[in-house]
mmCIF file of C-alpha atoms in Angstrom:
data_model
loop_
_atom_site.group_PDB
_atom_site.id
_atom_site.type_symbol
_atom_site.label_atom_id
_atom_site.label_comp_id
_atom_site.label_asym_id
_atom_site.label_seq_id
_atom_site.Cartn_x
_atom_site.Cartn_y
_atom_site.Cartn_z
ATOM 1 C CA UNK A 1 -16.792 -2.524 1.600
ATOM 2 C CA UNK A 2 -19.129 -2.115 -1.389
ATOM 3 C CA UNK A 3 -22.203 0.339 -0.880
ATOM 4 C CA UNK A 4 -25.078 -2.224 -0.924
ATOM 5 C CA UNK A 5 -29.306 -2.161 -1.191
ATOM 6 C CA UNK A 6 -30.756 -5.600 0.416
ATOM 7 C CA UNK A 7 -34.077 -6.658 0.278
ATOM 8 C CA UNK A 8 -35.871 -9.372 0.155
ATOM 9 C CA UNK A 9 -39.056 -9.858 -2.645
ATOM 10 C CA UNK A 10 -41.590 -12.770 -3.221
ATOM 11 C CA UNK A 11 -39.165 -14.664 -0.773
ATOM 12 C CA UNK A 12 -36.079 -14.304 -2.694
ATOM 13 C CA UNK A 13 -33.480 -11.459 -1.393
ATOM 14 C CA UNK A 14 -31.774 -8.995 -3.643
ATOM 15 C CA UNK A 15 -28.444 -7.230 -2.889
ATOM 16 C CA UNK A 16 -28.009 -3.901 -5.403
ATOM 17 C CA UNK A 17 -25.287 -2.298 -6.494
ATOM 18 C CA UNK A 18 -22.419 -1.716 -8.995
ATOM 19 C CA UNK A 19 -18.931 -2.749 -10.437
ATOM 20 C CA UNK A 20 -17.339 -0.992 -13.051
ATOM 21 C CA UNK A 21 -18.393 -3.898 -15.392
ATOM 22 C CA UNK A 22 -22.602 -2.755 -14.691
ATOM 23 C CA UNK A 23 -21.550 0.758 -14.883
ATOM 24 C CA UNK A 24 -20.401 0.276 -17.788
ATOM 25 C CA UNK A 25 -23.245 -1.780 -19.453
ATOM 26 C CA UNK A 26 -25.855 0.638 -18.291
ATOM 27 C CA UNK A 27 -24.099 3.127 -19.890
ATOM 28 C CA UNK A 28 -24.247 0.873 -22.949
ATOM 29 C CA UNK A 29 -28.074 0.897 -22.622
ATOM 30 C CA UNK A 30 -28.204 4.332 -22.981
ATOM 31 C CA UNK A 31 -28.198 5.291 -19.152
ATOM 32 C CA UNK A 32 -26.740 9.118 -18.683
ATOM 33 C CA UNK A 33 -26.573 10.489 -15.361
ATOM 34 C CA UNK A 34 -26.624 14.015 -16.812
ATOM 35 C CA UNK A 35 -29.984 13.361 -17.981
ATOM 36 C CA UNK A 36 -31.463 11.935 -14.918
ATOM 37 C CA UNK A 37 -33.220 15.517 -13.866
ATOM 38 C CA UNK A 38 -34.774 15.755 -17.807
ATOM 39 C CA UNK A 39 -35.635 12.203 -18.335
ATOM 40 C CA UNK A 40 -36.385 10.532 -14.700
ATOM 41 C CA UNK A 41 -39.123 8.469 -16.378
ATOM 42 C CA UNK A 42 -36.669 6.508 -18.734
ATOM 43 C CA UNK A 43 -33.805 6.950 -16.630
ATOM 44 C CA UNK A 44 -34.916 6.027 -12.892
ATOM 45 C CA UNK A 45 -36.113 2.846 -13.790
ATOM 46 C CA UNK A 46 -32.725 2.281 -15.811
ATOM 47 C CA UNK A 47 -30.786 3.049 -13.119
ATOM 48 C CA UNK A 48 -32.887 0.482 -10.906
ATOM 49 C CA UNK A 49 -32.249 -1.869 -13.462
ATOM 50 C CA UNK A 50 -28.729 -1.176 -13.533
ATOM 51 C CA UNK A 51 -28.369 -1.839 -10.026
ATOM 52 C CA UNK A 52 -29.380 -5.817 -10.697
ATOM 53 C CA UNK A 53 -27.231 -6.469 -12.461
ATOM 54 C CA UNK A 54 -24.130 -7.085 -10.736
ATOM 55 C CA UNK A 55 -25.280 -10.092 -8.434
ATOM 56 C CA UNK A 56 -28.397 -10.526 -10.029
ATOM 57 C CA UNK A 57 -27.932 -10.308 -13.676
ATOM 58 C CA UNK A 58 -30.578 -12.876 -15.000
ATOM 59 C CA UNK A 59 -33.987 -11.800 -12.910
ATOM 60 C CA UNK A 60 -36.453 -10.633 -15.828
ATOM 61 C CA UNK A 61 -36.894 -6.911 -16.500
ATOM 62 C CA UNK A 62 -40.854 -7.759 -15.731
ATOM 63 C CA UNK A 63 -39.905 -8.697 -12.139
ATOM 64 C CA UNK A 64 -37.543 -5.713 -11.522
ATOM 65 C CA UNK A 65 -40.458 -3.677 -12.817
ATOM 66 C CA UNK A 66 -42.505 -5.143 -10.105
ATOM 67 C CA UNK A 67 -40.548 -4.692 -7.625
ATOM 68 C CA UNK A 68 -39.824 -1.071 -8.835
ATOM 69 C CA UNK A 69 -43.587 -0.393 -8.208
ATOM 70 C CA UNK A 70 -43.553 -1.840 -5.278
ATOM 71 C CA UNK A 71 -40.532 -0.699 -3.634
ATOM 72 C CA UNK A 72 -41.253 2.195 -1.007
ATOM 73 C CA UNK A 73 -39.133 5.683 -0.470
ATOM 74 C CA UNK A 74 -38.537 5.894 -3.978
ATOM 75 C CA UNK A 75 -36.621 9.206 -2.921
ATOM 76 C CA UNK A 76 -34.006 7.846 -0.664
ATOM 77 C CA UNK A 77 -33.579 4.753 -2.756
ATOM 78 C CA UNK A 78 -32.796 7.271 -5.947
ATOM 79 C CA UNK A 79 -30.180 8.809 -3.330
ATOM 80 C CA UNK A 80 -28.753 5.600 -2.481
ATOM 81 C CA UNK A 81 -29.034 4.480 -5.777
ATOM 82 C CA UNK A 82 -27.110 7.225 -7.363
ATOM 83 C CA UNK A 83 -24.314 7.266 -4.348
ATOM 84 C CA UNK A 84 -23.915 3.386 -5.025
ATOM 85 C CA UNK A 85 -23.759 4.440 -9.326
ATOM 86 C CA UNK A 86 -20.811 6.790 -8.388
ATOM 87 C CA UNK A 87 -19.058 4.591 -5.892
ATOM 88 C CA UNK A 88 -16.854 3.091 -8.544
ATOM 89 C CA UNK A 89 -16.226 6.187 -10.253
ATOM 90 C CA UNK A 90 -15.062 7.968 -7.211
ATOM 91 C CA UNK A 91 -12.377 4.859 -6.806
ATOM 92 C CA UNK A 92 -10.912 5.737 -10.005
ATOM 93 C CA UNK A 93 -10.572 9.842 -8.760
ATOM 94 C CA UNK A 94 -7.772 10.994 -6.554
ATOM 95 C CA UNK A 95 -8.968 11.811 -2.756
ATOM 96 C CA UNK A 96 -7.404 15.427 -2.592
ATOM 97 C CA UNK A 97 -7.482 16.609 1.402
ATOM 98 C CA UNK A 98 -10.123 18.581 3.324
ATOM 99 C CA UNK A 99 -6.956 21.406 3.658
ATOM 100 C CA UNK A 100 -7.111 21.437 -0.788
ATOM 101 C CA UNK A 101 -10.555 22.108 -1.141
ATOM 102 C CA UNK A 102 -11.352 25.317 -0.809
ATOM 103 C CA UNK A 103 -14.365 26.238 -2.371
ATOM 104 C CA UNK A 104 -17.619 25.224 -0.001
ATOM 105 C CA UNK A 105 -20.804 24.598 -1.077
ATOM 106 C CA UNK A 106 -24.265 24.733 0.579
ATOM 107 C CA UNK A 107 -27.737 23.465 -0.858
ATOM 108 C CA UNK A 108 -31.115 24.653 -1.049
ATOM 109 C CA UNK A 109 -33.413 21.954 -0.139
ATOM 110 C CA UNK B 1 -8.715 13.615 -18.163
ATOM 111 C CA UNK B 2 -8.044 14.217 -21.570
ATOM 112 C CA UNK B 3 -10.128 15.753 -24.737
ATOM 113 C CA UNK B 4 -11.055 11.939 -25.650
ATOM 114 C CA UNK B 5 -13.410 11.400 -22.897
ATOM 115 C CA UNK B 6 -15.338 14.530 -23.044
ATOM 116 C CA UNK B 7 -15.849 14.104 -26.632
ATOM 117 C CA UNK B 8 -19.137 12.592 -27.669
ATOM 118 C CA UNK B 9 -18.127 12.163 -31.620
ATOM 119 C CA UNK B 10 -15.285 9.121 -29.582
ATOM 120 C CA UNK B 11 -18.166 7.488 -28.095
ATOM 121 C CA UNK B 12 -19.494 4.790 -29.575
ATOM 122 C CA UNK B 13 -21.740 4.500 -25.906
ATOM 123 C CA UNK B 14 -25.090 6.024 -25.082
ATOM 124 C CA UNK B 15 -26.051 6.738 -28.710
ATOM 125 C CA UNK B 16 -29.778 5.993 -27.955
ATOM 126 C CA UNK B 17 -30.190 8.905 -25.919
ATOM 127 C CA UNK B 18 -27.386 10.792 -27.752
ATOM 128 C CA UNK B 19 -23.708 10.971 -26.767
ATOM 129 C CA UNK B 20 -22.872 11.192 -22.997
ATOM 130 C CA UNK B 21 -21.219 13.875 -22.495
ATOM 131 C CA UNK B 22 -18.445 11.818 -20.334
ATOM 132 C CA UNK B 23 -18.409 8.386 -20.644
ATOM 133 C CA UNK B 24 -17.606 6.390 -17.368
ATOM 134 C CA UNK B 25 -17.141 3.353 -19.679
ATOM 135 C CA UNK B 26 -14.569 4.968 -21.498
ATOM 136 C CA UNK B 27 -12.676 5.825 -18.984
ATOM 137 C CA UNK B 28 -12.881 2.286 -17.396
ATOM 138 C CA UNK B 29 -11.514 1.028 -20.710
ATOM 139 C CA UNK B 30 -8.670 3.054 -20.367
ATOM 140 C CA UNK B 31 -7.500 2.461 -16.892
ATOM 141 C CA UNK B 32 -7.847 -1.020 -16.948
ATOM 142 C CA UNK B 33 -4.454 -1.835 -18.089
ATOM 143 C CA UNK B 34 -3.007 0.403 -15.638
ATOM 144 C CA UNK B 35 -4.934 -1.154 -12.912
ATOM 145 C CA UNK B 36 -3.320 -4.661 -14.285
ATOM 146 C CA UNK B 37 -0.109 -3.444 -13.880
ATOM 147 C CA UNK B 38 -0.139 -2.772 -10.633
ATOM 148 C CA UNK B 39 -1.487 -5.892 -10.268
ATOM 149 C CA UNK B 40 -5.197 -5.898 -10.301
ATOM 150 C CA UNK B 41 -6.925 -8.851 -11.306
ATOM 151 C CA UNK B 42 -9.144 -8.046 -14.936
ATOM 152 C CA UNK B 43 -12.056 -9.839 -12.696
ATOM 153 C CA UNK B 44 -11.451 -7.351 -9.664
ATOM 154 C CA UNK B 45 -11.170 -4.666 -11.747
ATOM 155 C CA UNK B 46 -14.477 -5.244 -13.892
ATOM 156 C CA UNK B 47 -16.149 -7.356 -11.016
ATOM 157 C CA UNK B 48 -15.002 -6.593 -7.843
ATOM 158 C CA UNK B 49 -15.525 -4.334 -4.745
ATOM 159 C CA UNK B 50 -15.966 -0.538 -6.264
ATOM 160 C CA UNK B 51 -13.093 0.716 -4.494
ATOM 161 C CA UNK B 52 -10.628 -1.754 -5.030
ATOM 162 C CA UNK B 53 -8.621 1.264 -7.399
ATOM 163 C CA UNK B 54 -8.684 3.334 -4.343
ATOM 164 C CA UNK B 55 -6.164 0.140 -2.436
ATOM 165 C CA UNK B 56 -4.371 -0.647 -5.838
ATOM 166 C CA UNK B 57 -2.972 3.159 -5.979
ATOM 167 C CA UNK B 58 -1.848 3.494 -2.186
ATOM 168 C CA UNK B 59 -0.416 -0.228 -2.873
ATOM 169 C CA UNK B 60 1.639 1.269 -5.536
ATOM 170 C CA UNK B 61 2.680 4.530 -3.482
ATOM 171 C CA UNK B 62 3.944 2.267 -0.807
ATOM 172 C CA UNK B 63 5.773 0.063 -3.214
ATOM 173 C CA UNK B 64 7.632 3.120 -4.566
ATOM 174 C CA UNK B 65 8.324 4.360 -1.191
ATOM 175 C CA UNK B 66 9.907 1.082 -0.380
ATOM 176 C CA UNK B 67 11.768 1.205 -4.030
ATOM 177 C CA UNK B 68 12.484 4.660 -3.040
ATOM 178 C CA UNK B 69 13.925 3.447 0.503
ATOM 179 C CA UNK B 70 16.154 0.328 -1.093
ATOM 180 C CA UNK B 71 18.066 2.412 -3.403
ATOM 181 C CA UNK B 72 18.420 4.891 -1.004
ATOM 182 C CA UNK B 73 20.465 2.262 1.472
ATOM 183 C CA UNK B 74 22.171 0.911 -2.182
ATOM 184 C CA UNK B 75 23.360 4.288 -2.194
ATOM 185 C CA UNK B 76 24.817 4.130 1.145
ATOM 186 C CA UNK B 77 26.511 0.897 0.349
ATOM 187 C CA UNK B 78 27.766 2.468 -2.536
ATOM 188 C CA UNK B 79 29.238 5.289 -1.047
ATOM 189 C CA UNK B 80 30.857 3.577 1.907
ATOM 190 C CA UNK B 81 32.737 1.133 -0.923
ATOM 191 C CA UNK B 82 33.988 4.222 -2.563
ATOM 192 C CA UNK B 83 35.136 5.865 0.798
ATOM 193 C CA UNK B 84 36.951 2.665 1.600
ATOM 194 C CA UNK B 85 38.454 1.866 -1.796
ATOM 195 C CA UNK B 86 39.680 6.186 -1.604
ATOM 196 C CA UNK B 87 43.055 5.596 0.145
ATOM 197 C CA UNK B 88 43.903 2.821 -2.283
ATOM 198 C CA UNK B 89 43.232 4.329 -5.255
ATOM 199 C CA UNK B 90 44.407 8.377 -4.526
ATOM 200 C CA UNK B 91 47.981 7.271 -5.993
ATOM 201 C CA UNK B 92 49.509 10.692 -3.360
ATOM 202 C CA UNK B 93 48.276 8.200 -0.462
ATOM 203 C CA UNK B 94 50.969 7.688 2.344
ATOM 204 C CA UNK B 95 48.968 4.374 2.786
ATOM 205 C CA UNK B 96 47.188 3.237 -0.099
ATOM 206 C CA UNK B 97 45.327 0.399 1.490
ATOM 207 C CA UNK B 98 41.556 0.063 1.253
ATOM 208 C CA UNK B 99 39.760 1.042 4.219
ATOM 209 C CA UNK B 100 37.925 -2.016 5.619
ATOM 210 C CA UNK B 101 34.091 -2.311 4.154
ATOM 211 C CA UNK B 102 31.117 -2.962 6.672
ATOM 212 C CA UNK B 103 31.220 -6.324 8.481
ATOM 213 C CA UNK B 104 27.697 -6.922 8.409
ATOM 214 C CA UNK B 105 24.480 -5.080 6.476
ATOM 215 C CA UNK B 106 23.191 -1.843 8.244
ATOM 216 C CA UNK B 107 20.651 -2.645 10.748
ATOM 217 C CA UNK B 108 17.342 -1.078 9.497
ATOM 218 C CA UNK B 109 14.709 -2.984 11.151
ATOM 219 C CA UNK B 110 14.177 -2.383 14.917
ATOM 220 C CA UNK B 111 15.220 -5.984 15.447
ATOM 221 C CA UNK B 112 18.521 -5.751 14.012
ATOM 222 C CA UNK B 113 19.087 -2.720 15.866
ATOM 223 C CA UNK B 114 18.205 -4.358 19.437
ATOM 224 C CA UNK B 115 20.454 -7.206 17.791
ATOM 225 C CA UNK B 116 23.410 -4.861 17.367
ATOM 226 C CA UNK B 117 23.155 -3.291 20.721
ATOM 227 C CA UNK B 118 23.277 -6.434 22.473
ATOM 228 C CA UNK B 119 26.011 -7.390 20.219
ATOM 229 C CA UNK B 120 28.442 -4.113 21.124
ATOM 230 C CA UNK B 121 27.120 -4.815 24.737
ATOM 231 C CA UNK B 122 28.477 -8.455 24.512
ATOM 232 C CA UNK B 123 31.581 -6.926 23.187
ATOM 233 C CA UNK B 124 31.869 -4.274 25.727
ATOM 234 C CA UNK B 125 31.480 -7.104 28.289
ATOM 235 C CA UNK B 126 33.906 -9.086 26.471
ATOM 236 C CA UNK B 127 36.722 -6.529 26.076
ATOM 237 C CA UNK B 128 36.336 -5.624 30.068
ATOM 238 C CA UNK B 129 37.042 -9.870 30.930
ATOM 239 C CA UNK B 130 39.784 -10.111 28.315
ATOM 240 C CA UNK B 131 41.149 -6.866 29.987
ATOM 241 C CA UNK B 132 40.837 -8.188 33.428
ATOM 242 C CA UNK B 133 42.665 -11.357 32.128
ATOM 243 C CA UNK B 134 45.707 -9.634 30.723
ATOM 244 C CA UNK B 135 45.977 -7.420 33.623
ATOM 245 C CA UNK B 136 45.793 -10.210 36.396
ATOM 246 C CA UNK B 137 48.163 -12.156 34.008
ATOM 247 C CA UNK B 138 50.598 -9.108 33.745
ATOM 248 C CA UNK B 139 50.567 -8.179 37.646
ATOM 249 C CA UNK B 140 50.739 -11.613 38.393
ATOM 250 C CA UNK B 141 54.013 -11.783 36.134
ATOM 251 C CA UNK B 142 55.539 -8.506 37.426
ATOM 252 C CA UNK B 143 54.552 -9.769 41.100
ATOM 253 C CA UNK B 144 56.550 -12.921 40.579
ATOM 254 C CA UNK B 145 59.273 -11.604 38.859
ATOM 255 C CA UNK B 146 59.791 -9.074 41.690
ATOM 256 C CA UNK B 147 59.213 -11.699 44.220
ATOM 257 C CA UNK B 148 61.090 -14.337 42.739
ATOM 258 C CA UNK B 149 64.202 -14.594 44.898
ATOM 259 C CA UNK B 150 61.950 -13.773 48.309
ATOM 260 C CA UNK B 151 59.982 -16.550 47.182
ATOM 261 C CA UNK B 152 62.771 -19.093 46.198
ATOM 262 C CA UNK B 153 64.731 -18.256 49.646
ATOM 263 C CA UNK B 154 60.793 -18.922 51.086
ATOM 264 C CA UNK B 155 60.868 -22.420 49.130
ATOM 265 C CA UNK B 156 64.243 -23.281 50.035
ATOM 266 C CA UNK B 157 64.109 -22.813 53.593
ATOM 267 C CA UNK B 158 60.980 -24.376 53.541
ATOM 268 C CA UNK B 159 62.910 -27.238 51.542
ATOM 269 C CA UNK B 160 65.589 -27.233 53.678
ATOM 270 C CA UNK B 161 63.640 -27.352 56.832
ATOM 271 C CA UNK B 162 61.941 -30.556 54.869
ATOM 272 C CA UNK B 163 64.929 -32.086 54.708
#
């Protein structure tokens, strides 16, 4: 089951997230993970973008812009926004078991 | 992953904000065809759920298992023939005639194996009446044969008395 964002705006519901095909194309517009900590202003609302266009691929950039100003928890939805980005890169990675990975990692925050 | 992907001077992608350093796209491109040979659709691969690549490559380990399981039994077949066709074709034989070859296919599934057991139990069964049969048959023989002139006398007196 695809990792999905629904909500509903100005009566019309959105479902976000990615294929292979969007990942692809936003990376095509210039979107680069890498970058996301150096250039969150351009690349945030890329990503956001991104995330239309798999079931939604003809709603204006104006509108997404809206609703990317008006959209709440802009913390968690970068989160689940970036989880949903790497979904279908993770498909294309071997799972390797819990007993193979042997370095462990904590974070700060 | 090879030294293509991690090269940015490859990519064509991301040149507004300079090379990405990997490019997902790339790599996408690439593995598309192998996806489609194992039977991905080009829409499910481009289109579809994320982690459709995840149920395409344990699809594929299972089919090679199975492969791996088919040839294995051809094996078996194979060997048997050449353990039966041995005697016939070692010319220092005392009896060069080919040892007879399997009936019936190995029973692999759990069915066939229930199916076999109540066959050789049916045949079990089958061997015990025909046993009984020959046996009565054979004491009845031997019991008449011993008791043939007792009985005859018994018949003729009996036929005598009659008349």
């Amino acid at each position: 089951m695809a990792k999905e964002i629904k909500f509903t705006y100005d009566g019309v519901e959105y479902t976000l997230g990615f294929t292979r095909r969007t990942v692809q194309m936003l990376e095509d517009q210039g979107f680069d993970s890498s970058k996301i900590g150096s250039m969150p202003a351009t690349m945030i609302p890329l990503l956001f973008e991104g995330a239309f266009k798999a079931h939604h691929r003809w709603t204006k950039p104006e509108v997404i812009q809206k609703i990317f100003e008006s959209i709440g928890n802009k913390e968690v939805l970068m989160e689940k926004l970036a989880e949903m980005y790497y979904e279908p890169i993770n498909a294309m990675m071997d799972e390797e078991s819990d007993a193979e990975k042997k370095v462990e990692w904590t974070a700060s925050w | 992953m090879d030294g293509k992907l991690v090269n940015p001077s490859d990519s064509t992608r991301g040149e507004g904000f300079g090379s990405a350093p990997l490019s997902f796209g790339q790599l996408f491109d690439e593995q598309c065809g192998l996806y489609m040979a194992m039977g991905m659709s080009y829409d499910d691969y481009w289109n579809g759920e994320p982690d459709m690549p995840k149920h395409y490559r344990k699809k594929r380990e299972t089919e090679r298992q199975f492969r791996n399981e088919e040839l294995w039994l051809q094996g078996m077949y194979v060997y048997e023939a050449i353990l039966a066709c041995a005697p016939a074709l070692n010319a220092m034989s005392k009896k060069p005639k080919p040892l007879p070859y399997s009936q019936k296919p190995y029973p692999i599934t759990s069915k066939d194996l229930e199916d076999t057991r109540d066959e050789q139990k049916m045949k079990q069964l089958e061997d015990g009446r025909q046993w009984m049969i020959d046996f009565a048959e054979k004491f009845n023989k031997e019991f008449y044969a011993k008791h043939k002139q007792t009985m005859k006398g018994g018949d003729g007196d009996a036929s005598t008395g009659q008349s």
